[in-house]
Short mmCIF file of C-alpha atoms in Angstrom, two decimals:
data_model
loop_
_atom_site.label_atom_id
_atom_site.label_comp_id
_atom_site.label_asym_id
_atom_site.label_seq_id
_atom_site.Cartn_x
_atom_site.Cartn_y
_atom_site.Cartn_z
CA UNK P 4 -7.76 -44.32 -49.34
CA UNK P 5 -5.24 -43.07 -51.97
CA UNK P 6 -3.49 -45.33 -54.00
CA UNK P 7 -0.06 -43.83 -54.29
CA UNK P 8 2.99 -44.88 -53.16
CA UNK P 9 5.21 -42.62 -51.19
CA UNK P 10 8.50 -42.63 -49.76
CA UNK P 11 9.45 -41.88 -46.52
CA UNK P 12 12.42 -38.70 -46.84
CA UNK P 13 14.59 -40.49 -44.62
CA UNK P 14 15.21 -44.41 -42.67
CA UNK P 15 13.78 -45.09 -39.47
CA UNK P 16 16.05 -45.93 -36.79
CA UNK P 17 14.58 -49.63 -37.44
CA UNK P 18 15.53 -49.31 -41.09
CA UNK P 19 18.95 -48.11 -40.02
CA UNK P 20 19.94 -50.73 -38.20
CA UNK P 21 18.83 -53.10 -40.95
CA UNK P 22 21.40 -51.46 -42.65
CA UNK P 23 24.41 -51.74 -40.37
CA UNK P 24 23.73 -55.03 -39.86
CA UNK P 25 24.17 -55.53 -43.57
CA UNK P 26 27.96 -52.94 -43.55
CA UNK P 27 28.97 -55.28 -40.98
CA UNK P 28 28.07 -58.75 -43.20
CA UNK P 29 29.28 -57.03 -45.83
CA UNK P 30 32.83 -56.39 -44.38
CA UNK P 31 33.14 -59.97 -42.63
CA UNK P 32 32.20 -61.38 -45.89
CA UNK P 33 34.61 -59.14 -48.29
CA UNK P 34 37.51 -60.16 -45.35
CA UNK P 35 36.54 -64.03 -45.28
CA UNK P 36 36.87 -63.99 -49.01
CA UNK P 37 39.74 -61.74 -49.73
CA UNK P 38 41.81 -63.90 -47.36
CA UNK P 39 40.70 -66.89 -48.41
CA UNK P 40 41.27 -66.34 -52.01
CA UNK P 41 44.67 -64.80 -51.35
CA UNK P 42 46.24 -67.27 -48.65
CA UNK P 43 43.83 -70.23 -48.35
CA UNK P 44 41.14 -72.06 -46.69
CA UNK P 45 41.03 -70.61 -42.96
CA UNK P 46 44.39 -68.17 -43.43
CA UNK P 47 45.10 -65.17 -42.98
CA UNK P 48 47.92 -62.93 -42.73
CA UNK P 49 50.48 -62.04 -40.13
CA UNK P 50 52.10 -58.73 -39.41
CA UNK P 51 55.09 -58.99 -40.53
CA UNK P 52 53.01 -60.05 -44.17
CA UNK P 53 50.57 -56.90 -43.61
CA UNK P 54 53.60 -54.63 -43.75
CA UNK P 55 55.04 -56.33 -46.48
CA UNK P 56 56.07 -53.61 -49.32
CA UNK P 57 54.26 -54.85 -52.23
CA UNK P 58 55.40 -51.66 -54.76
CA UNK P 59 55.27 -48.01 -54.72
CA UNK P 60 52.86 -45.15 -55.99
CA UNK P 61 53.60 -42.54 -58.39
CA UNK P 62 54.67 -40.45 -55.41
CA UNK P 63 57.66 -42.75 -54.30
CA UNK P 64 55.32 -43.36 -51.37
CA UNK P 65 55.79 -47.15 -50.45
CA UNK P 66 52.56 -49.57 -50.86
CA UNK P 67 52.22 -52.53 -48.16
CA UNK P 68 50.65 -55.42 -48.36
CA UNK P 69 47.94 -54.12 -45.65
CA UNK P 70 46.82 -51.43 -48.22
CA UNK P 71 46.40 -53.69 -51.05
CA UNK P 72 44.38 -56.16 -49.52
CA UNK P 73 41.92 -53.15 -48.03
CA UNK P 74 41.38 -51.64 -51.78
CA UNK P 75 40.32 -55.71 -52.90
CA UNK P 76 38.16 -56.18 -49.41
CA UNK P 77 36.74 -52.25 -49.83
CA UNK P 78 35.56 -53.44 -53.42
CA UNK P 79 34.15 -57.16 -52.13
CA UNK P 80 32.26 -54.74 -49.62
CA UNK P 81 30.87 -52.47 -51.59
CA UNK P 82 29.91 -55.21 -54.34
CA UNK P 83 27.95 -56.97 -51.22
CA UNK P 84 26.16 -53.77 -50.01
CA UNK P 85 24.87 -52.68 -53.77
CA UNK P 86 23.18 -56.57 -53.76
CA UNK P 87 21.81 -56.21 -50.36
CA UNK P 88 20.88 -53.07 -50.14
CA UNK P 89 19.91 -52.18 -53.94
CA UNK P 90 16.38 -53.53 -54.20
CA UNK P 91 15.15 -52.40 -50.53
CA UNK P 92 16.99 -48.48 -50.49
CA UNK P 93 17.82 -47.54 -53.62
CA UNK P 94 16.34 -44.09 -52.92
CA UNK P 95 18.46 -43.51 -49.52
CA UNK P 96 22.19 -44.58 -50.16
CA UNK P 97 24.83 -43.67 -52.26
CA UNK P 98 28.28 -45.38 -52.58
CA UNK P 99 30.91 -43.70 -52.51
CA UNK P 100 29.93 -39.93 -53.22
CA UNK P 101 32.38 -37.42 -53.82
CA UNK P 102 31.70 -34.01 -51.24
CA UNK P 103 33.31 -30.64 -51.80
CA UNK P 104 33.88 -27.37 -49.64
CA UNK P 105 31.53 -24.85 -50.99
CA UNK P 106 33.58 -21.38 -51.25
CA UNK P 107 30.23 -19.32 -50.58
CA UNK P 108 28.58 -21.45 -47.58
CA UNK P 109 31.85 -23.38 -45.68
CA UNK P 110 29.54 -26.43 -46.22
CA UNK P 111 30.08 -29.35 -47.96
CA UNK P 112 27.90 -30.93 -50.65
CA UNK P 113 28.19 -33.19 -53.64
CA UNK P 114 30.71 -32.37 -56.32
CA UNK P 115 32.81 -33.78 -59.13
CA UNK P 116 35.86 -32.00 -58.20
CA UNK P 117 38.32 -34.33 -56.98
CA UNK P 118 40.80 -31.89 -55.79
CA UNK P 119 40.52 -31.63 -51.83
CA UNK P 120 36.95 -33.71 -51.74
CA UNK P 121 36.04 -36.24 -49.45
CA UNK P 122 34.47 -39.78 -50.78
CA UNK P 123 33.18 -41.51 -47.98
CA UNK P 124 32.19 -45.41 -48.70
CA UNK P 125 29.10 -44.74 -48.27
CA UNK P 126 26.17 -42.69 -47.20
CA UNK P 127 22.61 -42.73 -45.77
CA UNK P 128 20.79 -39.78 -46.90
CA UNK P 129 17.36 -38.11 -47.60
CA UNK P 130 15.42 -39.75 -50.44
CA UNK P 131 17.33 -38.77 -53.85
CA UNK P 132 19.03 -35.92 -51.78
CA UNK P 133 22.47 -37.14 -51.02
CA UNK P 134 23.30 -33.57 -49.63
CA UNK P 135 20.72 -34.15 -47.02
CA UNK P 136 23.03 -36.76 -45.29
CA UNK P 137 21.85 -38.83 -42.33
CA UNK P 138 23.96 -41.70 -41.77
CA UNK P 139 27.62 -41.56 -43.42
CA UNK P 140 30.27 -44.67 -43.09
CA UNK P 141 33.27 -46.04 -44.03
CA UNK P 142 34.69 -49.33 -44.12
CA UNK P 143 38.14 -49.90 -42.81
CA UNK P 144 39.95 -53.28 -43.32
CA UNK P 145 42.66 -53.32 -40.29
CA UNK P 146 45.48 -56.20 -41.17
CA UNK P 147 47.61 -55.83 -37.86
CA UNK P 148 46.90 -57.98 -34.53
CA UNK P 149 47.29 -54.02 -33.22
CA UNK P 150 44.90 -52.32 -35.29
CA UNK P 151 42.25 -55.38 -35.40
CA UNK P 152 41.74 -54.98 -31.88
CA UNK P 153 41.49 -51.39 -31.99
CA UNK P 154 41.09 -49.55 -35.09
CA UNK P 155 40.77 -46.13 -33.74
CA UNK P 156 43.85 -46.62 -31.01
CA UNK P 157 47.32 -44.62 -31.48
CA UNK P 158 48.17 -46.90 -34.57
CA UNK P 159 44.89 -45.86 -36.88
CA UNK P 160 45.74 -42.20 -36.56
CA UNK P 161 44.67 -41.79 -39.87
CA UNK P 162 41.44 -43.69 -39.85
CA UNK P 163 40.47 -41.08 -37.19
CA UNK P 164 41.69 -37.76 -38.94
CA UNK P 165 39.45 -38.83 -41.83
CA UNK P 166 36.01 -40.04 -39.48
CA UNK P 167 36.94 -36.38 -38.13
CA UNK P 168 36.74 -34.44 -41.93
CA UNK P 169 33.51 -36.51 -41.98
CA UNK P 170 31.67 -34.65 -39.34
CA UNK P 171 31.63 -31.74 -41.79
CA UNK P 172 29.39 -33.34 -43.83
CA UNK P 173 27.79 -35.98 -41.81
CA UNK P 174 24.28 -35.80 -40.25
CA UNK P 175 23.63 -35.62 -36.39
CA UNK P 176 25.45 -38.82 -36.10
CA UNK P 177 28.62 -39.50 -36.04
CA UNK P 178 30.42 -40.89 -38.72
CA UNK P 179 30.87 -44.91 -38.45
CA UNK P 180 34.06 -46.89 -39.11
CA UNK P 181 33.01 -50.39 -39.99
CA UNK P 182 35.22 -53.35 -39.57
CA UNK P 183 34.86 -56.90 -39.45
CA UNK P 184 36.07 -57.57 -36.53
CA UNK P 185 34.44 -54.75 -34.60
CA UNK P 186 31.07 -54.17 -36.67
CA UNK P 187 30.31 -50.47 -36.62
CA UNK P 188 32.55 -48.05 -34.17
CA UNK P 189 31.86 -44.53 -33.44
#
């Protein structure tokens, strides 16, 4: 018997739905807290505070209240998958990898370019190999009574342009939206 270790190229079906189990903790927990933190013990906020216009970018474009709560929740989310998900497949996932059009092949594979990438949350890939994508998700934070109950209906138009860039560079799945309210959507 040889007494090396090897890893697997790539999560068992088993070991990937370890993993969505964990997305979905992960974005019920970064939504409990956020809330919490920002409007108190059991609270959360109504629609008419999600569309609240907190400021603007530097395009002029206005910034709600909805958006700003998703970037703190996105980073509660991704602090929560790093611990759970660190020490058991460190190899297999990367958070939040930056993927650009190759000119020569039409594919898409990691880059540092920023202009006209995509940066899913995060991905499931072959070990070390995040071009060798299996798995790919983001998480998506809806704030309205309309969108929590259906994140990929008429209102989260956008939410579903982007899942559709994603199948460019996604695996044989589709890509995954993960809320907290719905757990993982395809």
């Amino acid at each position: 018997m040889r007494g090396l270790l090897t890893l697997k190229d790539f999560l068992d079906e088993a070991e990937v739905a370890q993993v969505e189990a964990v997305l979905v903790q992960c974005a019920r927990e970064a939504d409990f807290q956020v809330n919490e933190r920002e409007y108190g013990q059991g609270k959360f906020p109504d629609d008419k505070e999600c569309n609240r216009v907190v400021g603007q970018d530097k395009l002029g474009r206005k910034i709600r209240r909805s958006m700003e709560l998703g970037t703190m929740k996105h980073e509660v989310a991704l602090a929560c998958v790093e611990r759970e998900l660190g020490g058991r497949f460190p190899d297999h996932f990367t958070r939040e990898p930056r993927y650009g059009k190759q000119p020569t092949t039409g594919g898409y594979s990691i880059t540092d370019t920023r202009w006209d990438s995509l940066v899913p949350d995060l991905v499931l890939h072959f070990v070390r190999n995040a071009n060798r994508v299996q798995r790919l998700y983001d998480f998506y934070f809806p704030c309205t009574a309309n969108r929590k109950s259906n994140p990929l209906g008429d209102a989260g138009e956008t939410v579903r342009q982007k899942l559709d860039k994603y199948k460019e560079i996604s695996g044989a799945e589709p890509p995954a939206l993960v809320t907290p309210q719905l757990g993982i959507s395809r």
